[in-house]
Amino acid sequence: MRRIVRLVIILSVLAGVAAPASLAAERMWVGFHDDPSFRWVTNRQELVAGSAQNNASIIRLLVQWNLAAKTRPANAADPFDPAYELDDVDEAVRSAQENDQEVILTISGTPRWANGGKNPNVMPTRVGDFTSFSRAIGSRYSGRFMGYPFVRFWSIWNEPNLQLFLSPQFDSRGRSVAPANYAKLAAAGYAGLKAGNPQAQIAIGETSARGSDKATGLRPTHSPGRFAELVAKANPRLKFDAWSHHPYPSVPNLPPSQVVKWPNVSLASLPKFEESLKTLFKRKSVPIWITEYGHQTRPEDSLGIPYSQQAAYIQQSISIAAGFPFVNMFIWFVYQDDQGQPWDSGIYTRSGAPKGTSPARFTASARPLDARNGLALVRAGTLTPLLNVYTRRYCANDTSGTPIGMTWRVFKAGRLINVGQQTAPLRIDCSIAARVTVKGGVAKGISYTVTFAMNDRSGVIVNRRITLRGT
């Protein structure tokens, strides 16, 4: 039966349409990775706000350990050690929060003081130094410190299956070493982040879409499938909440439905990758986060595609990702082209002009998948289900524990069946717990819509819509 389900998914991808709704991810965090636009240009706050207007519910930022800690901290586990330079990250995370967005931070890159004066892609001499940094940055964005927002999503290293980002991939005798080294980095980063922020959700992997699995050549690399296999072999009990991956097409103008030879992994290969990860790590499920994907455009890049084609590929790639129930994040790289960013896959040009209908296609594709409007599965017969409601915007002005007022309404088949009012304290992770009443109890197999109209003491209004389903 499992093989039949996988076949249905793959055939749906090859046809360029989403899988059947029963097999689809009904909610997914959708957003952008764009450090120049969100951290360094003069109008960066405007661009973060613009991404939110394009229905981005999340932004990804790459935090380079080697740049954040150019000199050795006196107390590396202290989130506010004077050696840490994180002002630009602080500002970007605050901007995202002000625009009701989540953030995923990817930590990567070794400082010279931590690896004997080598390049950032070389392992630290002591992985404990990476644990300390991870703990510090996890604490800084744990929600415990005024003015430093809670960060929910994290990932460890960037494309460690490539020599460019983790060296060496193979030793002088041609033996694979990068996967085992990465397993150590992942374990160290996970331990540090969880120590600093117990509610953090942490992905490992961040794998590039392809590799040669050969020690020869100018840039020795591992394929993502083989890399994951060797990581699991090095540490089969490795702790993580998701595997992150970058399923770019092998050539920029190829469609999102491109099929590649395993163990390389494209969008169409994700079902096989999911099954492999479950087997390798002996888990019933492994969520996959797509933390980079995009198509460059021309005339900005000679190998790019026309604006109209990019718009179509945006819609198709998000649809394919949403067709897999195990994919719950999709990050487009990048938001706006920038002269400091060689990848011209933004949905806006360097001048800020829209690339045809690409922004509109992104907005329309992201809207129905908004993970802030959650899906709750509730046992049949429950009269007063307790629902978790995302209220990120309130953390921009209100402290943990601040009462949030709300009016909730329960609809069944479009008909209002219950309405109520209450207050609930804002939690440290920028959510609230709301208990609603379902007349007659939740019925098995029936879907309900619960709407929330919320407000705080400052009069800030946030609306949410949760689908409640009886099981």
Short mmCIF file of C-alpha atoms in Angstrom, two decimals:
data_model
loop_
_atom_site.label_atom_id
_atom_site.label_comp_id
_atom_site.label_asym_id
_atom_site.label_seq_id
_atom_site.Cartn_x
_atom_site.Cartn_y
_atom_site.Cartn_z
CA MET A 1 0.00 0.00 0.00
CA ARG A 2 2.85 2.39 0.85
CA ARG A 3 4.37 1.86 -2.58
CA ILE A 4 1.02 2.70 -4.19
CA VAL A 5 0.73 5.94 -2.20
CA ARG A 6 4.25 6.96 -3.16
CA LEU A 7 3.49 6.22 -6.81
CA VAL A 8 0.40 8.42 -6.69
CA ILE A 9 2.45 11.27 -5.25
CA ILE A 10 5.22 10.93 -7.83
CA LEU A 11 2.78 10.76 -10.74
CA SER A 12 1.05 13.87 -9.44
CA VAL A 13 4.39 15.72 -9.36
CA LEU A 14 5.32 14.63 -12.84
CA ALA A 15 1.99 15.92 -14.06
CA GLY A 16 2.83 19.28 -12.51
CA VAL A 17 -0.12 19.26 -10.11
CA ALA A 18 -0.51 18.84 -6.38
CA ALA A 19 -1.12 15.42 -4.87
CA PRO A 20 -4.64 14.56 -3.68
CA ALA A 21 -5.79 16.62 -0.70
CA SER A 22 -5.72 13.59 1.61
CA LEU A 23 -2.00 13.25 0.91
CA ALA A 24 -1.15 16.96 0.92
CA ALA A 25 0.37 19.29 3.49
CA GLU A 26 -2.60 21.54 4.17
CA ARG A 27 -0.46 24.11 5.97
CA MET A 28 3.11 25.12 5.21
CA TRP A 29 5.45 27.91 6.28
CA VAL A 30 6.19 29.81 3.08
CA GLY A 31 8.67 32.66 2.79
CA PHE A 32 12.02 34.00 1.59
CA HIS A 33 15.73 33.75 2.32
CA ASP A 34 17.41 37.05 1.50
CA ASP A 35 20.09 38.34 3.86
CA PRO A 36 21.05 41.45 1.82
CA SER A 37 17.45 42.63 1.48
CA PHE A 38 16.42 41.88 5.05
CA ARG A 39 19.62 42.87 6.90
CA TRP A 40 21.95 45.20 5.06
CA VAL A 41 20.33 47.55 2.51
CA THR A 42 19.09 50.94 3.65
CA ASN A 43 15.41 50.12 3.05
CA ARG A 44 15.61 46.69 4.70
CA GLN A 45 12.64 47.21 7.04
CA GLU A 46 10.52 48.19 4.07
CA LEU A 47 11.55 45.00 2.26
CA VAL A 48 10.70 42.78 5.24
CA ALA A 49 7.30 44.46 5.36
CA GLY A 50 6.96 43.93 1.62
CA SER A 51 7.63 40.22 1.95
CA ALA A 52 4.85 40.04 4.54
CA GLN A 53 2.51 41.76 2.10
CA ASN A 54 3.41 39.01 -0.37
CA ASN A 55 2.04 36.53 2.22
CA ALA A 56 5.44 35.34 3.44
CA SER A 57 4.81 33.86 6.88
CA ILE A 58 8.53 33.25 7.54
CA ILE A 59 11.97 34.57 6.59
CA ARG A 60 15.26 32.69 6.70
CA LEU A 61 18.55 34.29 7.75
CA LEU A 62 22.05 32.82 7.66
CA VAL A 63 24.04 33.58 10.81
CA GLN A 64 27.76 33.14 10.27
CA TRP A 65 29.49 32.13 13.50
CA ASN A 66 32.79 33.41 12.06
CA LEU A 67 31.28 36.88 11.57
CA ALA A 68 29.21 36.94 14.75
CA ALA A 69 32.26 36.02 16.87
CA LYS A 70 35.34 37.38 15.13
CA THR A 71 37.23 37.17 18.40
CA ARG A 72 36.93 34.51 21.07
CA PRO A 73 34.24 35.44 23.63
CA ALA A 74 35.20 35.56 27.28
CA ASN A 75 32.07 33.54 28.07
CA ALA A 76 30.95 31.89 24.85
CA ALA A 77 27.64 30.62 26.30
CA ASP A 78 26.64 34.16 27.35
CA PRO A 79 24.14 35.49 24.77
CA PHE A 80 25.37 39.03 25.40
CA ASP A 81 29.11 38.52 25.57
CA PRO A 82 30.72 41.71 24.15
CA ALA A 83 32.49 39.68 21.44
CA TYR A 84 29.20 38.83 19.72
CA GLU A 85 28.19 41.05 16.80
CA LEU A 86 24.53 40.33 16.10
CA ASP A 87 22.92 43.76 15.79
CA ASP A 88 21.83 43.17 12.19
CA VAL A 89 20.27 39.84 13.11
CA ASP A 90 18.51 41.43 16.09
CA GLU A 91 17.00 44.09 13.86
CA ALA A 92 15.88 41.66 11.16
CA VAL A 93 14.23 39.34 13.68
CA ARG A 94 12.43 42.29 15.26
CA SER A 95 11.28 43.50 11.84
CA ALA A 96 9.89 40.07 11.04
CA GLN A 97 8.04 39.96 14.33
CA GLU A 98 6.55 43.40 13.77
CA ASN A 99 5.19 42.02 10.49
CA ASP A 100 3.70 38.91 12.14
CA GLN A 101 6.35 36.60 10.63
CA GLU A 102 8.33 33.67 11.99
CA VAL A 103 12.10 33.37 11.46
CA ILE A 104 14.41 30.45 10.76
CA LEU A 105 18.07 31.02 11.62
CA THR A 106 20.75 28.83 10.02
CA ILE A 107 24.02 28.86 11.96
CA SER A 108 27.20 28.07 10.02
CA GLY A 109 30.89 28.91 9.54
CA THR A 110 33.82 28.48 11.94
CA PRO A 111 35.82 31.48 13.25
CA ARG A 112 39.57 31.36 12.69
CA TRP A 113 40.20 31.33 16.43
CA ALA A 114 38.17 28.11 16.72
CA ASN A 115 39.87 26.03 13.97
CA GLY A 116 43.53 27.00 14.04
CA GLY A 117 43.34 29.93 11.63
CA LYS A 118 41.64 28.04 8.81
CA ASN A 119 38.73 29.03 6.56
CA PRO A 120 35.11 29.11 7.81
CA ASN A 121 34.30 25.83 6.03
CA VAL A 122 36.72 23.87 8.25
CA MET A 123 35.47 22.13 11.39
CA PRO A 124 36.18 23.70 14.79
CA THR A 125 39.02 22.05 16.67
CA ARG A 126 36.66 21.58 19.61
CA VAL A 127 33.00 21.04 18.76
CA GLY A 128 32.26 22.25 22.28
CA ASP A 129 32.98 25.78 21.03
CA PHE A 130 30.12 25.37 18.56
CA THR A 131 27.87 24.08 21.33
CA SER A 132 28.63 27.20 23.36
CA PHE A 133 27.86 29.53 20.45
CA SER A 134 24.66 27.62 19.70
CA ARG A 135 23.60 27.91 23.32
CA ALA A 136 24.33 31.63 23.34
CA ILE A 137 22.35 32.43 20.21
CA GLY A 138 19.55 30.08 21.23
CA SER A 139 19.30 31.90 24.57
CA ARG A 140 19.45 35.32 22.93
CA TYR A 141 16.33 34.47 20.91
CA SER A 142 14.54 32.38 23.54
CA GLY A 143 11.99 35.07 24.37
CA ARG A 144 13.40 35.43 27.89
CA PHE A 145 15.10 38.78 27.27
CA MET A 146 13.23 42.02 26.65
CA GLY A 147 13.68 43.26 23.08
CA TYR A 148 15.06 39.96 21.75
CA PRO A 149 12.28 37.98 20.05
CA PHE A 150 11.65 34.28 20.39
CA VAL A 151 12.92 32.35 17.34
CA ARG A 152 11.03 29.12 16.73
CA PHE A 153 12.94 27.55 13.82
CA TRP A 154 16.65 26.78 13.46
CA SER A 155 18.97 24.78 11.24
CA ILE A 156 22.60 23.72 11.51
CA TRP A 157 25.26 24.54 8.89
CA ASN A 158 24.70 25.29 5.21
CA GLU A 159 25.11 22.70 2.43
CA PRO A 160 27.62 20.57 4.34
CA ASN A 161 27.69 18.01 1.51
CA LEU A 162 29.70 20.53 -0.56
CA GLN A 163 33.42 21.23 -0.18
CA LEU A 164 32.60 24.93 -0.43
CA PHE A 165 30.86 24.86 2.95
CA LEU A 166 32.40 21.90 4.82
CA SER A 167 35.98 20.85 4.14
CA PRO A 168 37.37 18.32 3.66
CA GLN A 169 34.70 16.12 2.12
CA PHE A 170 37.22 13.26 1.75
CA ASP A 171 40.59 12.62 3.36
CA SER A 172 43.93 12.21 1.58
CA ARG A 173 43.18 8.52 1.01
CA GLY A 174 39.83 9.27 -0.61
CA ARG A 175 37.74 8.20 2.38
CA SER A 176 34.55 10.11 3.15
CA VAL A 177 34.89 12.28 6.27
CA ALA A 178 32.45 15.18 5.92
CA PRO A 179 29.27 13.24 6.92
CA ALA A 180 30.80 12.00 10.18
CA ASN A 181 32.16 15.49 10.92
CA TYR A 182 28.75 16.97 10.20
CA ALA A 183 27.11 14.47 12.56
CA LYS A 184 29.34 15.90 15.30
CA LEU A 185 28.44 19.48 14.34
CA ALA A 186 24.73 18.65 14.25
CA ALA A 187 24.82 16.98 17.67
CA ALA A 188 26.78 19.87 19.15
CA GLY A 189 24.51 22.52 17.63
CA TYR A 190 21.33 20.71 18.66
CA ALA A 191 22.52 20.34 22.25
CA GLY A 192 23.48 24.01 22.47
CA LEU A 193 20.30 25.34 20.90
CA LYS A 194 18.04 23.19 23.07
CA ALA A 195 19.96 24.23 26.18
CA GLY A 196 19.44 27.89 25.31
CA ASN A 197 15.92 27.58 23.90
CA PRO A 198 14.10 24.34 24.87
CA GLN A 199 11.18 25.15 22.54
CA ALA A 200 13.40 25.51 19.47
CA GLN A 201 12.55 23.34 16.46
CA ILE A 202 15.83 22.32 14.86
CA ALA A 203 16.59 20.98 11.40
CA ILE A 204 19.79 19.32 10.30
CA GLY A 205 20.97 18.62 6.77
CA GLU A 206 20.61 21.85 4.80
CA THR A 207 21.84 19.68 1.94
CA SER A 208 22.52 20.82 -1.59
CA ALA A 209 20.51 19.08 -4.31
CA ARG A 210 23.35 17.10 -5.86
CA GLY A 211 26.89 15.80 -5.52
CA SER A 212 29.33 13.40 -7.17
CA ASP A 213 30.28 11.14 -4.22
CA LYS A 214 33.80 11.21 -5.64
CA ALA A 215 36.97 12.33 -3.90
CA THR A 216 38.52 13.52 -7.17
CA GLY A 217 37.97 16.78 -8.98
CA LEU A 218 38.29 20.43 -8.04
CA ARG A 219 35.24 20.38 -5.76
CA PRO A 220 34.66 16.98 -4.13
CA THR A 221 31.04 16.63 -3.01
CA HIS A 222 28.53 14.17 -1.62
CA SER A 223 25.08 13.58 -3.03
CA PRO A 224 22.35 14.40 -0.48
CA GLY A 225 21.07 10.83 -0.34
CA ARG A 226 24.52 9.38 0.29
CA PHE A 227 25.41 12.18 2.71
CA ALA A 228 22.31 11.49 4.83
CA GLU A 229 23.12 7.78 4.80
CA LEU A 230 26.64 8.38 6.11
CA VAL A 231 25.46 10.91 8.71
CA ALA A 232 23.03 8.29 10.05
CA LYS A 233 25.78 5.66 10.01
CA ALA A 234 28.01 7.97 12.07
CA ASN A 235 25.25 8.69 14.59
CA PRO A 236 22.00 6.75 14.11
CA ARG A 237 20.58 8.32 17.28
CA LEU A 238 21.18 11.88 16.15
CA LYS A 239 18.52 14.22 17.51
CA PHE A 240 16.68 16.60 15.17
CA ASP A 241 13.17 17.84 14.41
CA ALA A 242 13.40 17.99 10.61
CA TRP A 243 15.76 17.51 7.68
CA SER A 244 16.32 20.65 5.59
CA HIS A 245 17.11 20.47 1.88
CA HIS A 246 17.70 22.68 -1.18
CA PRO A 247 16.10 20.86 -4.17
CA TYR A 248 17.21 23.23 -6.92
CA PRO A 249 16.94 21.94 -10.50
CA SER A 250 20.28 20.81 -11.96
CA VAL A 251 20.00 23.49 -14.66
CA PRO A 252 18.28 26.82 -13.84
CA ASN A 253 15.81 26.62 -16.73
CA LEU A 254 14.55 23.12 -15.95
CA PRO A 255 11.08 22.88 -14.40
CA PRO A 256 10.32 22.09 -10.74
CA SER A 257 9.08 18.66 -11.82
CA GLN A 258 12.57 17.65 -13.00
CA VAL A 259 13.47 14.03 -12.22
CA VAL A 260 17.10 13.35 -11.25
CA LYS A 261 19.07 10.18 -10.66
CA TRP A 262 19.16 9.06 -7.03
CA PRO A 263 20.97 9.76 -4.70
CA ASN A 264 20.63 13.35 -5.96
CA VAL A 265 17.38 14.88 -4.75
CA SER A 266 15.08 17.27 -6.62
CA LEU A 267 11.55 18.32 -5.67
CA ALA A 268 10.21 15.24 -7.45
CA SER A 269 12.61 13.02 -5.44
CA LEU A 270 11.37 14.12 -2.03
CA PRO A 271 9.07 11.11 -1.44
CA LYS A 272 12.01 8.75 -1.93
CA PHE A 273 14.21 10.97 0.24
CA GLU A 274 11.56 10.91 2.97
CA GLU A 275 11.38 7.11 2.91
CA SER A 276 15.17 6.90 2.99
CA LEU A 277 15.44 9.28 5.96
CA LYS A 278 12.83 7.30 7.91
CA THR A 279 14.74 4.08 7.28
CA LEU A 280 18.16 5.55 8.02
CA PHE A 281 17.16 7.17 11.31
CA LYS A 282 14.56 4.52 12.24
CA ARG A 283 11.68 6.99 12.56
CA LYS A 284 8.03 6.82 11.65
CA SER A 285 8.24 10.23 10.02
CA VAL A 286 10.86 12.85 9.18
CA PRO A 287 9.54 16.35 8.37
CA ILE A 288 11.38 17.95 5.46
CA TRP A 289 11.94 21.69 5.31
CA ILE A 290 12.73 23.17 1.91
CA THR A 291 14.94 26.03 3.06
CA GLU A 292 16.15 27.14 -0.39
CA TYR A 293 14.61 26.93 -3.83
CA GLY A 294 14.47 29.33 -6.77
CA HIS A 295 14.84 30.02 -10.49
CA GLN A 296 17.05 32.78 -11.86
CA THR A 297 15.69 35.11 -14.52
CA ARG A 298 17.06 36.73 -17.62
CA PRO A 299 18.18 39.25 -18.72
CA GLU A 300 19.77 39.43 -15.23
CA ASP A 301 21.39 36.00 -15.78
CA SER A 302 22.07 34.50 -19.21
CA LEU A 303 21.07 31.03 -17.98
CA GLY A 304 17.87 32.30 -16.42
CA ILE A 305 14.28 32.04 -17.56
CA PRO A 306 11.79 34.71 -18.69
CA TYR A 307 9.75 36.44 -16.00
CA SER A 308 6.58 34.72 -17.15
CA GLN A 309 8.27 31.32 -16.77
CA GLN A 310 9.50 32.16 -13.29
CA ALA A 311 5.96 33.09 -12.27
CA ALA A 312 4.68 29.74 -13.51
CA TYR A 313 7.50 27.87 -11.77
CA ILE A 314 6.79 29.64 -8.48
CA GLN A 315 3.22 28.40 -8.54
CA GLN A 316 4.26 24.91 -9.65
CA SER A 317 7.08 24.47 -7.11
CA ILE A 318 4.94 25.56 -4.16
CA SER A 319 2.15 23.30 -5.37
CA ILE A 320 4.51 20.32 -5.63
CA ALA A 321 5.93 20.95 -2.14
CA ALA A 322 2.45 21.35 -0.66
CA GLY A 323 1.48 18.06 -2.27
CA PHE A 324 3.69 16.17 0.17
CA PRO A 325 2.33 15.77 3.73
CA PHE A 326 5.84 15.63 5.20
CA VAL A 327 6.93 19.03 3.80
CA ASN A 328 5.93 21.87 6.10
CA MET A 329 8.27 24.67 5.00
CA PHE A 330 9.13 26.23 1.64
CA ILE A 331 11.66 29.07 1.34
CA TRP A 332 12.19 30.89 -1.96
CA PHE A 333 15.70 32.23 -2.61
CA VAL A 334 15.66 35.31 -2.92
CA TYR A 335 13.14 38.14 -2.39
CA GLN A 336 14.81 40.94 -4.38
CA ASP A 337 17.88 40.89 -6.62
CA ASP A 338 20.87 42.71 -5.14
CA GLN A 339 24.28 43.61 -6.59
CA GLY A 340 25.90 41.94 -3.58
CA GLN A 341 24.00 38.71 -4.24
CA PRO A 342 25.10 36.82 -7.39
CA TRP A 343 21.89 34.78 -7.55
CA ASP A 344 19.23 36.61 -9.60
CA SER A 345 16.17 34.63 -8.52
CA GLY A 346 14.30 37.42 -6.75
CA ILE A 347 10.67 38.12 -7.53
CA TYR A 348 11.68 41.79 -7.75
CA THR A 349 14.52 43.39 -9.74
CA ARG A 350 17.34 45.33 -8.11
CA SER A 351 15.32 48.52 -8.57
CA GLY A 352 12.36 46.97 -6.78
CA ALA A 353 10.22 46.48 -9.89
CA PRO A 354 8.11 43.31 -9.93
CA LYS A 355 9.28 40.60 -12.32
CA GLY A 356 6.05 40.34 -14.25
CA THR A 357 3.44 38.39 -12.26
CA SER A 358 5.96 36.57 -10.03
CA PRO A 359 5.00 38.49 -6.86
CA ALA A 360 1.30 37.94 -7.54
CA ARG A 361 1.83 34.21 -8.16
CA PHE A 362 3.84 33.88 -4.95
CA THR A 363 1.21 35.76 -2.95
CA ALA A 364 -1.65 33.69 -4.33
CA SER A 365 0.21 30.40 -3.81
CA ALA A 366 1.25 31.16 -0.22
CA ARG A 367 -2.09 32.50 1.02
CA PRO A 368 -4.08 29.24 1.39
CA LEU A 369 -1.13 27.44 3.00
CA ASP A 370 -0.52 29.98 5.78
CA ALA A 371 0.63 27.92 8.78
CA ARG A 372 -0.40 30.68 11.17
CA ASN A 373 -3.98 29.66 10.36
CA GLY A 374 -3.50 26.20 11.72
CA LEU A 375 -5.06 22.77 11.37
CA ALA A 376 -6.06 20.98 14.59
CA LEU A 377 -7.00 17.31 14.75
CA VAL A 378 -9.31 16.69 17.73
CA ARG A 379 -10.72 13.47 19.13
CA ALA A 380 -14.37 12.97 18.25
CA GLY A 381 -16.76 13.87 21.07
CA THR A 382 -14.59 16.68 22.47
CA LEU A 383 -16.85 19.51 23.64
CA THR A 384 -14.26 22.17 24.48
CA PRO A 385 -11.08 21.68 22.43
CA LEU A 386 -7.99 23.63 23.44
CA LEU A 387 -6.41 25.27 20.39
CA ASN A 388 -2.95 26.75 19.94
CA VAL A 389 -3.19 30.13 18.20
CA TYR A 390 -0.19 31.95 16.69
CA THR A 391 -0.07 35.55 17.89
CA ARG A 392 3.44 36.57 16.81
CA ARG A 393 2.53 40.22 16.18
CA TYR A 394 1.70 40.80 19.83
CA CYS A 395 5.23 39.94 20.96
CA ALA A 396 6.41 43.10 19.20
CA ASN A 397 4.80 45.24 21.92
CA ASP A 398 3.57 42.95 24.70
CA THR A 399 5.50 40.92 27.24
CA SER A 400 4.95 37.29 28.06
CA GLY A 401 1.87 36.91 30.25
CA THR A 402 0.03 39.92 28.79
CA PRO A 403 -3.70 39.11 28.51
CA ILE A 404 -4.96 38.94 24.93
CA GLY A 405 -8.67 39.42 24.42
CA MET A 406 -10.57 37.53 21.77
CA THR A 407 -13.91 36.74 20.25
CA TRP A 408 -14.03 33.26 18.77
CA ARG A 409 -16.64 31.80 16.45
CA VAL A 410 -17.14 28.18 15.44
CA PHE A 411 -18.63 27.40 12.02
CA LYS A 412 -19.85 24.09 10.66
CA ALA A 413 -20.49 23.89 6.91
CA GLY A 414 -20.42 27.69 6.86
CA ARG A 415 -23.08 28.02 9.59
CA LEU A 416 -22.26 29.70 12.92
CA ILE A 417 -22.85 27.21 15.75
CA ASN A 418 -21.01 28.83 18.69
CA VAL A 419 -19.53 32.16 19.70
CA GLY A 420 -17.67 33.22 22.82
CA GLN A 421 -15.25 35.68 24.37
CA GLN A 422 -12.27 35.21 26.65
CA THR A 423 -8.76 36.35 27.43
CA ALA A 424 -5.61 34.25 27.42
CA PRO A 425 -2.03 35.08 28.44
CA LEU A 426 0.56 35.63 25.72
CA ARG A 427 3.11 32.82 25.95
CA ILE A 428 6.86 33.13 25.57
CA ASP A 429 6.68 31.54 22.09
CA CYS A 430 4.20 34.21 20.91
CA SER A 431 1.13 31.99 20.94
CA ILE A 432 -1.92 31.67 23.15
CA ALA A 433 -4.04 28.70 24.23
CA ALA A 434 -7.74 29.23 23.51
CA ARG A 435 -10.52 26.91 24.61
CA VAL A 436 -13.59 27.01 22.40
CA THR A 437 -16.93 25.23 22.61
CA VAL A 438 -18.31 23.02 19.85
CA LYS A 439 -22.06 22.49 20.18
CA GLY A 440 -22.78 18.77 20.46
CA GLY A 441 -19.08 17.93 20.50
CA VAL A 442 -16.64 17.47 17.64
CA ALA A 443 -17.99 14.92 15.14
CA LYS A 444 -15.67 12.36 13.58
CA GLY A 445 -14.68 13.19 10.03
CA ILE A 446 -16.26 16.65 10.17
CA SER A 447 -14.29 19.85 9.64
CA TYR A 448 -15.09 23.06 11.49
CA THR A 449 -13.74 26.57 11.01
CA VAL A 450 -12.85 28.53 14.13
CA THR A 451 -12.15 32.23 13.69
CA PHE A 452 -10.41 34.45 16.24
CA ALA A 453 -10.66 38.24 16.35
CA MET A 454 -8.03 39.26 18.92
CA ASN A 455 -6.83 42.52 20.45
CA ASP A 456 -4.34 43.64 23.06
CA ARG A 457 -4.29 46.63 25.41
CA SER A 458 -2.87 48.82 22.65
CA GLY A 459 -5.74 48.02 20.32
CA VAL A 460 -3.67 45.93 17.89
CA ILE A 461 -6.02 43.56 16.06
CA VAL A 462 -4.95 40.12 14.84
CA ASN A 463 -7.25 37.69 13.05
CA ARG A 464 -6.70 33.95 12.77
CA ARG A 465 -8.65 31.08 11.22
CA ILE A 466 -8.12 27.50 12.39
CA THR A 467 -9.53 24.38 10.77
CA LEU A 468 -10.64 21.90 13.40
CA ARG A 469 -11.20 18.30 12.31
CA GLY A 470 -12.67 15.39 14.26
CA THR A 471 -10.72 12.12 14.32
#
